[in-house]
XYZ file of C-alpha atoms in Angstrom:
453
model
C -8.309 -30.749 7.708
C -6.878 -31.550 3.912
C -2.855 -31.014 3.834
C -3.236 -30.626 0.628
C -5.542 -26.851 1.315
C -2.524 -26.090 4.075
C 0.214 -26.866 1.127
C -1.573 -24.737 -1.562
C -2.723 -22.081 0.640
C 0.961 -22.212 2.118
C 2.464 -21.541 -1.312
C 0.328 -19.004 -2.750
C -0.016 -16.741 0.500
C 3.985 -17.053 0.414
C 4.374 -15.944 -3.290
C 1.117 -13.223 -2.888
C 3.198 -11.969 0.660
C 6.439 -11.647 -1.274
C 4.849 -9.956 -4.261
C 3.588 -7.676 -2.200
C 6.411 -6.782 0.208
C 8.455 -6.295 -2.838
C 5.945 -3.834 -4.346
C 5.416 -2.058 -0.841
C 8.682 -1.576 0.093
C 10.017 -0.217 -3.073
C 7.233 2.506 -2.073
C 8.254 2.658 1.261
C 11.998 2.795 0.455
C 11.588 4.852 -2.188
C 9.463 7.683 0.243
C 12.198 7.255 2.912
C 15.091 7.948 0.359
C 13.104 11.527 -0.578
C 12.350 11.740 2.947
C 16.774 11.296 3.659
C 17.142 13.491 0.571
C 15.347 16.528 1.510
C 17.049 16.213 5.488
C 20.326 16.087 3.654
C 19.481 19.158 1.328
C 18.459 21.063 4.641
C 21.883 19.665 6.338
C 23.042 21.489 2.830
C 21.789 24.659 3.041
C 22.520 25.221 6.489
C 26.023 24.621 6.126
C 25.946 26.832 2.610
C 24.302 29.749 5.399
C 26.488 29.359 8.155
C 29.504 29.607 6.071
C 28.193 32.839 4.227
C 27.118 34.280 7.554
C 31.167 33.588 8.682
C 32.547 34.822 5.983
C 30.610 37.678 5.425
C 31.267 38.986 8.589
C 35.022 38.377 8.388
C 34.438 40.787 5.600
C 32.407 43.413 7.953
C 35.220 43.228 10.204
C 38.085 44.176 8.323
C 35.102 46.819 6.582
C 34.405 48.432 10.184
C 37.575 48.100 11.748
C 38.668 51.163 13.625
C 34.880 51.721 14.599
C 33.835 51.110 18.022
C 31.056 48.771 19.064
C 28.740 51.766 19.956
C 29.187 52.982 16.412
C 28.451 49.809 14.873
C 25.038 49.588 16.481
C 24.151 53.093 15.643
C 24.990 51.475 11.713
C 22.504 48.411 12.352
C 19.466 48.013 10.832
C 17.070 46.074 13.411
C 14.696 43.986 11.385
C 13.438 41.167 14.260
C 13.425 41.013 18.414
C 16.977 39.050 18.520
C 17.884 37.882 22.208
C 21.985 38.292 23.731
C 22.907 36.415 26.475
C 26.148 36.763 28.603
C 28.259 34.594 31.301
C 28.717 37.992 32.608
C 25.365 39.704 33.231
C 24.917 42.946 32.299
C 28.622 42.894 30.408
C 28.074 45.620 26.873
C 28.964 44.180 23.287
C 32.575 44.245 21.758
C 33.046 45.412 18.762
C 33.400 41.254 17.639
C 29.968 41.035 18.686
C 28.138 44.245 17.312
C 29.404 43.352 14.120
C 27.862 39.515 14.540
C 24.706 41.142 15.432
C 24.502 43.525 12.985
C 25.163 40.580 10.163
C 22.580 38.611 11.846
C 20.408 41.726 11.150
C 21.072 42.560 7.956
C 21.200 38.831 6.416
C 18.085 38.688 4.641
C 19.562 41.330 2.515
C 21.885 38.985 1.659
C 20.886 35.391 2.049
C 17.129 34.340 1.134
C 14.811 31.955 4.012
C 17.722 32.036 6.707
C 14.850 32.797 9.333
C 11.992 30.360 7.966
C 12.355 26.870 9.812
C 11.281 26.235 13.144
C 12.500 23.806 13.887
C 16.145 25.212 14.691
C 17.994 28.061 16.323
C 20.775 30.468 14.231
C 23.094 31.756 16.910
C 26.582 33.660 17.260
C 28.812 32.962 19.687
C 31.567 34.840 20.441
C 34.900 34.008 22.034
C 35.701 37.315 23.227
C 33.184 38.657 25.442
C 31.526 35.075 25.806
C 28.134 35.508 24.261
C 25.445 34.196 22.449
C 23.925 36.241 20.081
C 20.666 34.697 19.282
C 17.693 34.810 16.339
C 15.036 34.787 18.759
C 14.574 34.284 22.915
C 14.965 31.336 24.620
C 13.559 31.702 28.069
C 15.414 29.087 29.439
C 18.836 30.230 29.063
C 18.439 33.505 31.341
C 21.229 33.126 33.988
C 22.100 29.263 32.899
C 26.043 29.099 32.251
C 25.964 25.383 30.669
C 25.667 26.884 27.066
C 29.212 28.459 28.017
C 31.305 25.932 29.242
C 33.959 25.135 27.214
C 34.821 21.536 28.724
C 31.001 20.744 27.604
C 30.718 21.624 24.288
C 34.449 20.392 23.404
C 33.063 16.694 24.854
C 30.115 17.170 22.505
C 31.874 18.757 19.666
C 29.506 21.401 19.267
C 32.050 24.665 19.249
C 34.990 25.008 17.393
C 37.034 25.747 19.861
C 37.104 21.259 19.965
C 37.858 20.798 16.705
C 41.578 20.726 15.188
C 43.363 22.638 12.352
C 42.739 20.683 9.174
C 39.030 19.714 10.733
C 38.386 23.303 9.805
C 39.813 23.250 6.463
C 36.470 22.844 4.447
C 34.912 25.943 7.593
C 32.280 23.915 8.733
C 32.032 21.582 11.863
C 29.431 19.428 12.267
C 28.704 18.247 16.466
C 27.826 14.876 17.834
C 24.050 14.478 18.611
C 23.510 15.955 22.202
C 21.074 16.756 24.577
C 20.850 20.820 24.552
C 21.456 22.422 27.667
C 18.138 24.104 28.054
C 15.563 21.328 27.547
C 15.081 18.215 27.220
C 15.384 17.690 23.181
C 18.444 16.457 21.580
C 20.112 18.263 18.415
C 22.761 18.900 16.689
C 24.880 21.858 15.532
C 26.258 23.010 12.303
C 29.229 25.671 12.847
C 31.369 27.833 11.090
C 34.805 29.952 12.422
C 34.522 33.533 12.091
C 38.716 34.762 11.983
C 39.493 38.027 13.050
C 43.336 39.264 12.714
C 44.679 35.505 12.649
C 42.504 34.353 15.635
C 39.025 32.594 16.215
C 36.691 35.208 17.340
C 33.558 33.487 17.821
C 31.131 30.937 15.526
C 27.484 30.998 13.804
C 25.852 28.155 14.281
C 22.614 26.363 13.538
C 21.351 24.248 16.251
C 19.054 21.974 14.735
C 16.282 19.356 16.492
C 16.338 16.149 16.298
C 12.628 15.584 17.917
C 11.473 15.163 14.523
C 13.431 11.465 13.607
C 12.418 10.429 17.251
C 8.683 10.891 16.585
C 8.848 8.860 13.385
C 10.643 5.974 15.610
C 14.358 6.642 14.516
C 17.437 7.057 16.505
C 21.009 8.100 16.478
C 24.270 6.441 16.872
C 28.037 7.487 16.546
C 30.430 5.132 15.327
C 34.125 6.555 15.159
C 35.928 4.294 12.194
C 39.625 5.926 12.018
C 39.291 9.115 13.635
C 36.154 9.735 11.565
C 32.282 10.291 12.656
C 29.726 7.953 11.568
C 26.178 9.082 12.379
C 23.699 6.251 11.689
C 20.336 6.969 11.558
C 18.657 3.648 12.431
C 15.201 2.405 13.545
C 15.736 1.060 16.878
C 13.474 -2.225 17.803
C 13.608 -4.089 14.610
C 15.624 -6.736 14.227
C 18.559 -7.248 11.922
C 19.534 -3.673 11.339
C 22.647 -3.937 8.993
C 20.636 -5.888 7.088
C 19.111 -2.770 5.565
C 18.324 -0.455 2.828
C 21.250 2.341 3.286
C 21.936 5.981 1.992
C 25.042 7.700 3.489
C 25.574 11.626 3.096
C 28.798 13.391 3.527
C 28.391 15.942 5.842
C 31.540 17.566 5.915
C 35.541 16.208 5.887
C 34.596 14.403 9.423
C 31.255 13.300 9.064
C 29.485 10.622 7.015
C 25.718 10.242 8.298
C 24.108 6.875 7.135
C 20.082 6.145 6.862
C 19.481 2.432 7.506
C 16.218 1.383 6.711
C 16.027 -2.233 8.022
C 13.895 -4.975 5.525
C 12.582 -6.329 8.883
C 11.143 -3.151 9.483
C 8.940 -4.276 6.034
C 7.904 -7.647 7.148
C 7.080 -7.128 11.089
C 4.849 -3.886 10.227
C 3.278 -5.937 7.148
C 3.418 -9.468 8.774
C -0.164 -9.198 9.777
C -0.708 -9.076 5.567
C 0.649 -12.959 5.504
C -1.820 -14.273 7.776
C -5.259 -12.809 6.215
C -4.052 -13.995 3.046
C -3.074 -16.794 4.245
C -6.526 -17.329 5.661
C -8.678 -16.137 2.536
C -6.923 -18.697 -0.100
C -7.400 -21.536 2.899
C -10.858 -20.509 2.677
C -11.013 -20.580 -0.604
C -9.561 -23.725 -1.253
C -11.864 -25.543 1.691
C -14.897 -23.934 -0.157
C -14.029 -25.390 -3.238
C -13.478 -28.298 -1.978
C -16.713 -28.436 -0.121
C -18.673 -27.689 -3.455
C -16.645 -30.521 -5.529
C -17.390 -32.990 -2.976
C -21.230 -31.849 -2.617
C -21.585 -31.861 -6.530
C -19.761 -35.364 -6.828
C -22.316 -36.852 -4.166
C -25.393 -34.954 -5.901
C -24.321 -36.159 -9.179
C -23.665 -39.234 -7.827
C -27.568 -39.823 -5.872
C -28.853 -38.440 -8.501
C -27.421 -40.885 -11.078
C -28.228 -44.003 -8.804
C -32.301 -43.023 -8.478
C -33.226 -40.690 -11.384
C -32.142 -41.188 -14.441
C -34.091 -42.325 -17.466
C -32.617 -46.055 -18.589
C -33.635 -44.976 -22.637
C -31.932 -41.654 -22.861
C -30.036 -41.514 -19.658
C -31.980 -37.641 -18.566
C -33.262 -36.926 -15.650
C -36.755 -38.574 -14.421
C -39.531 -37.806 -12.553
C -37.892 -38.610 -9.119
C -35.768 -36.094 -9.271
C -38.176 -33.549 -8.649
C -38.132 -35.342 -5.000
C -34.354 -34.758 -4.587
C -33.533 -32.504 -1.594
C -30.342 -30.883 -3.339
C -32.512 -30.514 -6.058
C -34.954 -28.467 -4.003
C -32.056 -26.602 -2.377
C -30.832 -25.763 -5.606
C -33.655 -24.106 -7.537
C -35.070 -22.711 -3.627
C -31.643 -20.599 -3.572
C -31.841 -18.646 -6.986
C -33.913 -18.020 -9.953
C -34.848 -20.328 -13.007
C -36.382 -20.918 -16.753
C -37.961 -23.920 -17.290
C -37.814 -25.105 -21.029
C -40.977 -27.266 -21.909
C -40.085 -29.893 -24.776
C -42.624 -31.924 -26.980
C -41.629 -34.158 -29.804
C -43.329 -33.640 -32.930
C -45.639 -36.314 -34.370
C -44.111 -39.043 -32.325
C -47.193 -40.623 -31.665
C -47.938 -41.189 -35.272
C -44.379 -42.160 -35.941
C -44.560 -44.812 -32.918
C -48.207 -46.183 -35.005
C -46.545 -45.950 -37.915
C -42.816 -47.712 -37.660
C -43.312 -48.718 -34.515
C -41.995 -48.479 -30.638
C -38.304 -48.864 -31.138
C -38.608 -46.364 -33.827
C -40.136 -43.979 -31.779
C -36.927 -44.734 -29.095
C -34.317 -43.717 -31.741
C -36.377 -40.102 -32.450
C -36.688 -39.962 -28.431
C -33.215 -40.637 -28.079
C -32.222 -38.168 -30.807
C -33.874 -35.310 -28.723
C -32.344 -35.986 -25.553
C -29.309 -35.834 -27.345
C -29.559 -32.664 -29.008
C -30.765 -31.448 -25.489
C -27.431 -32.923 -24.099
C -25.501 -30.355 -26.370
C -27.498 -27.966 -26.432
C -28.071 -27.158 -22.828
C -25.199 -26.640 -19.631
C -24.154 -29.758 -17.479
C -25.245 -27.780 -14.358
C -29.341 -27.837 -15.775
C -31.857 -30.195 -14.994
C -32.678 -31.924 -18.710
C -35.888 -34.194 -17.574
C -37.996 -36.874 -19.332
C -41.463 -36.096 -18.058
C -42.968 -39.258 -20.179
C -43.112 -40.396 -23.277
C -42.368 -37.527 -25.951
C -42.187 -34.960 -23.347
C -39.451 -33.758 -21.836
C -38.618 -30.528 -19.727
C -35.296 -27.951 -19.114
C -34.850 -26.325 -15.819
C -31.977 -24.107 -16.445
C -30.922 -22.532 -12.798
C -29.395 -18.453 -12.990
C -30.663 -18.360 -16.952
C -32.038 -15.046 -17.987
C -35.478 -15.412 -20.338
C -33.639 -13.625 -23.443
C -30.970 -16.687 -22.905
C -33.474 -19.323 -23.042
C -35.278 -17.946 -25.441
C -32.035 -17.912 -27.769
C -31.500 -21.725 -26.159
C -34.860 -22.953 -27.489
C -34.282 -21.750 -30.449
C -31.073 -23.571 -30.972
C -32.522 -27.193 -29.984
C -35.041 -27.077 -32.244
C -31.961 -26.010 -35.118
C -30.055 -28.787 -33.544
C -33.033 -31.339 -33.730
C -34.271 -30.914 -37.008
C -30.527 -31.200 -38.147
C -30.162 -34.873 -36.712
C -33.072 -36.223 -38.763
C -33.610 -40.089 -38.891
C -31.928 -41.315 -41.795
C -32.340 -44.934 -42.205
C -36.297 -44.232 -42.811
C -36.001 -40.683 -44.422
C -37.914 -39.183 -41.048
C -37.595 -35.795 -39.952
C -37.430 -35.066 -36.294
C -38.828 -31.625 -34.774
C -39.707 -30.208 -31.174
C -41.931 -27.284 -30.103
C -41.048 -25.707 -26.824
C -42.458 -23.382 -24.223
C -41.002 -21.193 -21.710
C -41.655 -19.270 -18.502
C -39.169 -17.938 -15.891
C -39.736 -18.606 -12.332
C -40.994 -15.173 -10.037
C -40.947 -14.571 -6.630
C -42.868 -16.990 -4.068
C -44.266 -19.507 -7.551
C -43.890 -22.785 -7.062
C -41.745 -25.285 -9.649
C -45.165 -26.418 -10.689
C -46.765 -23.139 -11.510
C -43.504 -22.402 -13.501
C -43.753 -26.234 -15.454
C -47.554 -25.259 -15.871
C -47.347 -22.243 -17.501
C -44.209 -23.457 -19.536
C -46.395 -25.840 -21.113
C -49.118 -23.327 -21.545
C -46.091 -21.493 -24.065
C -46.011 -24.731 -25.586
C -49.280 -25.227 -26.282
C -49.467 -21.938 -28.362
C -45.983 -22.808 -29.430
C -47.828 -25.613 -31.333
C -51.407 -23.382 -32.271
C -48.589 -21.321 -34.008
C -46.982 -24.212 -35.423
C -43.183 -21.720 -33.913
């Protein structure tokens, strides 16, 4: 195994993994700060509906007083199947909590979507007849007297009947997650007083589930930091956790609640990333390897046993080669067939080593004309051949063309000789053998030189 793969691959699936963790959890931070924004705007509103419901029926109170609590329900205006429930069964409403009920009635005239989540419960409770006043029925709470006891909800801080004076300055309390007394979720209330002569009457309240955060792997904390209530929203099993991406919302003068989104979080659900990439640029870099290595000991067999001594092409033996095989076995080919022109005549004429300098002066041209990855070939004497792996026809063609331009251009100076080459081509087809292909090259040449291309 090369270190030097390990090291590369190392460093580059390091920089690709921390590219990418930075791009993904921008995204994912950035969806988890909407996701804290809109469960803040909804802490928001229900605090902005509690309120109104308070003081709007502090304002029905004083509006109704003298009225008895029959005559208030004979003024309400039932718009939905509400549920009451008392410590005392069978006790009748005060006139405290007909007027609650009748605001809970007649709040859609007043406030917009108070009845549209479902995840929550709006209730009344009232401090004078004990009662709960609620939105809709909860089976559950026939007969239970948990929801009542004043010890319990103190300890939680879910009635304001636990909170002191100045707490209830800006009218809202906000409770300490709890598990509700009716089931087996935990939530957490939103209240507002109701006042009534000088005196807490009773509360409306928003009880609101937390089974949502749970299901997407978060959990609660408190943390009390100078007589104040720090809810921390946290992802339990990762490690690290102040380490983190954090949001805090003020929820009222008591409460700060602060979203920690851990980094680690990023890295242990995306570790898995590291290692395929890790794995794909090792393979990668032991492929390339593998073909450097192959190509140095092709080029160099090749070298020691085929090559031409004159022009220092390709020979004959070559065609014997097994990576040659391989090579034009695996893909498609054009095989360029090269004649020089009148070298015969020039060889009678000037003689042999005259004859060298114009064969020389074509392998040449073919040495710039053609890729280092073809097969340039000197069949014999003038002749010469161009196997040109992955070359399209309309390529060669164009290639052809251009030795010939680059031939005639390097003419032989010292005796005033021009040099030329015809050439033929054919492009290799399904199940044809290298020969067939060389044979009907030449046959192009032939007709090349009927032509006189």
């Amino acid at each position: 195994m090369n270190l030097k793969n390990i090291y590369l691959s190392f460093f580059f699936a390091t920089l690709l993994f921390t590219t990418s963790m930075t791009m993904i959890g921008a995204m994912l931070i950035s969806h988890e700060v909407k996701q804290f924004k809109i469960y803040t705007q909804g802490i928001s509103k229900t605090k902005q509906k509690v309120t109104l419901l308070g003081l709007l029926m502090e304002s029905e109170l004083a509006r109704y007083e003298g009225k008895t609590a029959k005559e208030i329900g004979e003024l309400t205006e039932f718009s939905f199947q509400d549920a009451v429930y008392a410590l005392e069964a069978g006790s009748e409403l005060d006139y405290v909590e007909s007027v609650a009920r009748k605001v809970l009635h007649e709040a859609e005239g007043y406030l917009s979507n108070v009845y549209e989540r479902i995840d929550v419960v709006l209730y009344f409770r009232s401090y004078t007849a004990n009662k709960f006043i609620l939105e809709n029925p909860i089976e559950e709470l026939e007969n239970l007297a948990a929801p009542f006891d004043v010890d319990w909800c103190k300890e939680t801080n879910s009635c304001v009947l636990a909170a002191w004076k100045d707490q209830l300055a800006d009218r809202i309390l906000i409770s300490q997650p709890f598990k509700t007394t009716y089931s087996d979720s935990r939530a957490f209330s939103v209240i507002s007083p109701v006042y009534y002569q000088g005196q807490i009457v009773g509360e409306f309240g928003e009880q609101i589930f937390l089974d949502s955060l749970r299901a997407e792997g978060k959990a609660l904390t408190v943390d009390i930091n100078n007589g104040n209530k720090h809810v921390v929203v946290y992802f339990p099993h990762y490690p690290w956790p102040d380490f983190a991406y954090t949001q805090t919302y003020v929820a009222d003068n008591n409460n700060l609640i602060v979203y920690k989104y851990p980094f680690s979080k990023i890295l242990i659900d995306f570790g898995f990333l590291y290692l395929i990439m890790f794995a794909v640029i090792f393979g990668y870099y032991s492929k390339a390897q593998e073909s450097r290595e192959s190509k140095i000991q092709l080029a160099n067999a090749i070298s020691d046993a085929t090559k031409d001594e004159l022009t220092g092409l390709f020979n004959r033996k070559v065609f014997k080669e097994q990576a040659f095989k391989n090579k034009i076995k695996m893909t498609t080919f054009t095989v360029i067939a090269i004649d020089g022109d009148r070298v015969k005549r020039i060889n009678d004429k000037y003689g042999h080593h005259v004859g060298d300098e114009v064969i020389s002066i074509i392998a040449d041209a073919m040495k710039k004309v053609f890729r280092a990855t073809d097969y340039l070939i000197r069949t014999g004497g003038d002749e010469f051949i161009a196997i040109l792996p992955d070359c399209s026809e309309s390529k060669s063609l164009m290639l052809a063309k251009k030795l010939r331009s680059v031939v005639k251009e390097n003419r032989l100076k010292s005796l005033d000789i021009d040099v030329s080459v015809s050439t033929g081509i054919a492009m290799s087809t399904e199940h044809e053998t290298l020969n067939d292909v060389i044979m009907r090259a030449d046959e192009d040449l032939y007709e090349c030189k009927r032509e006189r291309c």
